Short mmCIF file of C-alpha atoms in Angstrom, two decimals:
data_model
loop_
_atom_site.label_atom_id
_atom_site.label_comp_id
_atom_site.label_asym_id
_atom_site.label_seq_id
_atom_site.Cartn_x
_atom_site.Cartn_y
_atom_site.Cartn_z
CA GLU A 21 -10.68 -8.86 7.09
CA PRO A 22 -12.17 -9.79 3.68
CA GLU A 23 -10.36 -8.35 0.71
CA VAL A 24 -10.62 -8.01 -3.05
CA THR A 25 -8.08 -10.07 -4.96
CA GLN A 26 -6.87 -9.62 -8.53
CA THR A 27 -4.91 -11.81 -10.93
CA PRO A 28 -2.48 -11.56 -12.49
CA SER A 29 -0.49 -8.91 -10.64
CA HIS A 30 1.44 -8.08 -13.85
CA GLN A 31 0.74 -8.84 -17.46
CA VAL A 32 2.76 -8.06 -20.58
CA THR A 33 1.07 -8.49 -23.95
CA GLN A 34 1.57 -7.59 -27.58
CA MET A 35 -0.55 -4.92 -29.22
CA GLY A 36 -3.67 -6.43 -30.76
CA GLN A 37 -3.83 -9.32 -28.34
CA GLU A 38 -6.78 -10.03 -26.06
CA VAL A 39 -6.30 -9.87 -22.30
CA ILE A 40 -8.55 -10.90 -19.46
CA LEU A 41 -8.06 -9.42 -16.02
CA ARG A 42 -9.60 -11.27 -13.14
CA CYS A 43 -11.02 -10.15 -9.85
CA VAL A 44 -12.60 -11.85 -6.88
CA PRO A 45 -14.75 -9.27 -5.04
CA ILE A 46 -15.68 -9.56 -1.39
CA SER A 47 -18.15 -12.39 -1.10
CA ASN A 48 -21.31 -10.58 0.09
CA HIS A 49 -20.84 -7.54 -2.10
CA LEU A 50 -23.25 -6.76 -4.92
CA TYR A 51 -21.70 -3.78 -6.73
CA PHE A 52 -18.51 -4.21 -8.73
CA TYR A 53 -16.30 -1.68 -10.43
CA TRP A 54 -13.25 -1.41 -12.67
CA TYR A 55 -10.94 1.60 -12.62
CA ARG A 56 -7.65 2.26 -14.37
CA GLN A 57 -4.66 4.45 -13.70
CA ILE A 58 -2.23 5.40 -16.45
CA LEU A 59 1.26 5.85 -15.01
CA GLY A 60 1.58 9.19 -13.25
CA GLN A 61 -2.07 10.10 -13.61
CA LYS A 62 -5.17 9.93 -11.49
CA VAL A 63 -7.43 6.93 -11.12
CA GLU A 64 -10.29 6.90 -13.63
CA PHE A 65 -13.62 5.09 -13.50
CA LEU A 66 -14.31 2.53 -16.28
CA VAL A 67 -17.46 0.63 -15.48
CA SER A 68 -19.85 -0.45 -12.73
CA PHE A 69 -21.73 -3.73 -12.69
CA TYR A 70 -24.76 -4.82 -10.72
CA ASN A 71 -27.25 -7.66 -11.03
CA ASN A 72 -25.36 -9.19 -13.93
CA GLU A 73 -25.35 -6.13 -16.08
CA ILE A 74 -23.47 -2.93 -16.66
CA SER A 75 -25.06 -0.13 -14.66
CA GLU A 76 -22.77 2.72 -15.74
CA LYS A 77 -19.77 3.13 -17.96
CA SER A 78 -17.35 5.94 -18.86
CA GLU A 79 -16.30 7.21 -22.27
CA ILE A 80 -13.11 5.12 -21.91
CA PHE A 81 -15.13 1.90 -21.82
CA ASP A 82 -15.65 1.47 -25.55
CA ASP A 83 -16.46 -1.60 -27.62
CA GLN A 84 -13.00 -3.04 -27.01
CA PHE A 85 -13.87 -3.54 -23.34
CA SER A 86 -16.29 -6.00 -21.79
CA VAL A 87 -17.04 -7.24 -18.27
CA GLU A 88 -18.47 -10.47 -17.10
CA ARG A 89 -19.33 -12.29 -13.88
CA PRO A 90 -18.93 -15.85 -15.15
CA ASP A 91 -19.69 -17.48 -11.81
CA GLY A 92 -20.63 -16.51 -8.30
CA SER A 93 -17.15 -15.31 -7.37
CA ASN A 94 -15.18 -13.95 -10.31
CA PHE A 95 -15.53 -10.63 -12.09
CA THR A 96 -13.51 -10.16 -15.26
CA LEU A 97 -12.48 -7.31 -17.52
CA LYS A 98 -11.66 -8.22 -21.12
CA ILE A 99 -9.82 -6.02 -23.57
CA ARG A 100 -10.35 -7.53 -27.00
CA SER A 101 -7.54 -5.96 -29.03
CA THR A 102 -5.09 -4.14 -26.83
CA LYS A 103 -3.51 -0.83 -27.82
CA LEU A 104 -0.37 0.80 -26.52
CA GLU A 105 -2.50 3.35 -24.64
CA ASP A 106 -4.22 0.55 -22.67
CA SER A 107 -1.02 0.21 -20.65
CA ALA A 108 -2.08 1.06 -17.10
CA MET A 109 -2.81 -0.30 -13.66
CA TYR A 110 -6.30 -1.74 -13.54
CA PHE A 111 -8.13 -1.84 -10.24
CA CYS A 112 -11.20 -3.83 -9.31
CA ALA A 113 -13.43 -2.63 -6.47
CA SER A 114 -16.55 -3.85 -4.77
CA SER A 115 -19.18 -2.52 -2.39
CA ASP A 116 -22.29 -3.84 -0.69
CA ARG A 117 -24.25 -0.72 -1.56
CA ARG A 118 -24.77 1.39 -4.66
CA GLY A 119 -23.54 4.56 -3.02
CA GLY A 120 -22.72 5.91 0.37
CA LYS A 121 -20.61 3.01 1.43
CA THR A 122 -16.94 2.12 1.33
CA GLN A 123 -15.59 0.73 -1.94
CA TYR A 124 -12.87 -1.82 -1.34
CA PHE A 125 -10.09 -1.90 -3.92
CA GLY A 126 -7.96 -4.81 -5.05
CA PRO A 127 -4.20 -4.56 -5.33
CA GLY A 128 -4.38 -3.98 -9.12
CA THR A 129 -3.09 -5.59 -12.27
CA ARG A 130 -0.30 -3.77 -14.06
CA LEU A 131 -0.80 -4.20 -17.80
CA LEU A 132 1.96 -3.38 -20.25
CA VAL A 133 1.14 -3.42 -23.99
CA LEU A 134 4.16 -3.63 -26.31
CA GLY B 14 -19.80 15.51 -13.59
CA ILE B 15 -18.46 16.23 -10.16
CA GLN B 16 -15.05 17.89 -9.95
CA VAL B 17 -12.41 17.04 -7.33
CA GLU B 18 -9.37 19.21 -6.66
CA GLN B 19 -6.58 18.30 -4.24
CA SER B 20 -3.95 20.56 -2.79
CA PRO B 21 -1.08 20.91 -2.56
CA PRO B 22 0.05 18.87 -5.57
CA ASP B 23 3.41 18.14 -3.88
CA LEU B 24 4.53 18.25 -0.29
CA ILE B 25 8.00 17.64 1.12
CA LEU B 26 8.44 17.15 4.86
CA GLN B 27 11.06 16.21 7.37
CA GLU B 28 10.31 13.21 9.50
CA GLY B 29 8.30 14.23 12.55
CA ALA B 30 6.51 17.13 10.89
CA ASN B 31 2.73 17.50 10.63
CA SER B 32 0.80 18.12 7.43
CA THR B 33 -2.65 18.86 6.12
CA LEU B 34 -3.96 17.75 2.72
CA ARG B 35 -7.05 19.28 1.27
CA CYS B 36 -9.77 17.99 -1.07
CA ASN B 37 -12.39 20.28 -2.58
CA PHE B 38 -15.38 18.94 -4.49
CA SER B 39 -17.96 20.64 -6.58
CA ASP B 40 -21.23 18.94 -5.63
CA SER B 41 -23.00 16.97 -2.93
CA VAL B 42 -21.46 13.62 -2.17
CA ASN B 43 -22.63 10.39 -0.59
CA ASN B 44 -19.16 8.90 -0.42
CA LEU B 45 -15.72 10.33 0.28
CA GLN B 46 -12.71 8.13 0.65
CA TRP B 47 -9.06 8.96 1.29
CA PHE B 48 -6.46 6.55 -0.15
CA HIS B 49 -2.71 6.20 0.18
CA GLN B 50 -1.03 4.74 -2.89
CA ASN B 51 2.09 2.93 -1.87
CA PRO B 52 5.23 2.48 -4.00
CA TRP B 53 3.91 -0.78 -5.39
CA GLY B 54 0.84 1.04 -6.72
CA GLN B 55 -1.67 -0.39 -4.26
CA LEU B 56 -4.50 1.85 -3.08
CA ILE B 57 -4.73 1.61 0.68
CA ASN B 58 -8.07 2.72 2.09
CA LEU B 59 -7.49 5.27 4.85
CA PHE B 60 -10.92 6.64 5.59
CA TYR B 61 -14.51 6.45 4.47
CA ILE B 62 -15.68 9.94 5.53
CA PRO B 63 -18.55 11.61 3.62
CA SER B 64 -19.04 13.83 6.68
CA GLY B 65 -17.70 14.33 10.18
CA THR B 66 -14.34 13.53 11.74
CA LYS B 67 -12.45 10.27 12.15
CA GLN B 68 -9.08 9.37 13.60
CA ASN B 69 -6.85 6.37 13.10
CA GLY B 70 -3.54 6.58 14.89
CA ARG B 71 -1.48 9.40 13.46
CA LEU B 72 -4.03 10.07 10.78
CA SER B 73 -7.26 11.93 11.04
CA ALA B 74 -9.75 13.31 8.55
CA THR B 75 -12.55 15.83 8.58
CA THR B 76 -15.19 16.42 5.93
CA VAL B 77 -17.40 19.51 6.00
CA ALA B 78 -20.00 18.41 3.46
CA THR B 79 -21.94 21.70 3.50
CA GLU B 80 -18.79 23.54 2.46
CA ARG B 81 -17.63 20.80 0.10
CA TYR B 82 -14.19 20.05 1.37
CA SER B 83 -12.29 17.40 3.29
CA LEU B 84 -8.98 17.55 5.11
CA LEU B 85 -6.51 14.76 5.86
CA TYR B 86 -4.13 15.37 8.75
CA ILE B 87 -0.92 13.48 9.16
CA SER B 88 0.91 14.00 12.41
CA SER B 89 4.47 13.07 13.32
CA SER B 90 5.12 11.98 9.74
CA GLN B 91 7.33 8.96 9.02
CA THR B 92 9.23 7.97 5.87
CA THR B 93 6.73 5.20 5.31
CA ASP B 94 4.00 7.88 4.88
CA SER B 95 5.58 8.84 1.54
CA GLY B 96 3.50 8.18 -1.52
CA VAL B 97 0.46 9.66 -3.24
CA TYR B 98 -2.68 10.52 -1.36
CA PHE B 99 -5.92 10.48 -3.27
CA CYS B 100 -9.33 11.79 -2.37
CA ALA B 101 -12.24 10.16 -4.18
CA VAL B 102 -15.89 11.12 -4.04
CA GLY B 103 -19.23 9.61 -4.96
CA ASP B 104 -21.77 11.89 -6.48
CA ALA B 105 -24.97 12.01 -4.43
CA GLY B 106 -26.97 12.59 -7.61
CA GLY B 107 -29.57 10.02 -8.49
CA THR B 108 -28.03 8.82 -11.75
CA SER B 109 -24.82 7.62 -10.20
CA TYR B 110 -24.32 3.90 -9.51
CA GLY B 111 -21.67 4.56 -6.93
CA LYS B 112 -18.67 5.36 -9.15
CA LEU B 113 -15.90 7.27 -7.47
CA THR B 114 -14.32 10.33 -9.04
CA PHE B 115 -10.73 10.77 -7.98
CA GLY B 116 -8.66 13.92 -7.50
CA GLN B 117 -5.23 14.32 -9.01
CA GLY B 118 -3.54 13.38 -5.77
CA THR B 119 -0.96 14.92 -3.46
CA ILE B 120 2.58 13.50 -3.69
CA LEU B 121 4.02 13.41 -0.19
CA THR B 122 7.73 12.88 0.34
CA VAL B 123 9.00 12.48 3.92
CA HIS B 124 12.74 12.77 4.38
CA PRO B 125 14.54 11.15 7.32
#
């Protein structure tokens, strides 16, 4: 069964550093998402991406965040200058439809900002 | 935005017991998914069930969309069922691009 993959599985960085989290969505999917989960809390939506542009973003997704689909397979989330409160599990998801269809989640990247 | 409430927040069972987890949502949905978050933090997709009933082994789920709730049933629970169960919904409203809104989760602990 096709699956969403994410790299790295864990990342430790210093406050103020830039990080790039990578995702490979399922190959025929057109809608891509990033979510995050701070330890012990619920999963929160960050951003959705379709047709090479952001289609929706949450209040969390401020100017420090950006997303990109640099080629036909990868989907990246960049945090320009990490803060302590960016420490979380980041999940990528993809779907072949805007709504009303299963979103498939990757295994997550656990980011720790020191 | 749409609100999602899950109950109970915590559930402790003995192996072999049955349980029911509930998810209430505040508006019409075009997507409802149940997830199990394992100890490594991975979200395992259990069901896509915006309406109706589905079964997969010891797990089954029912969503009554008109009454805005969904139930996840776990029968003959095993220790490996332990973890956090999340309900997530997609707002059927026209401005949504498919984002899922998650509930707070139910923490299930199954003792041997």
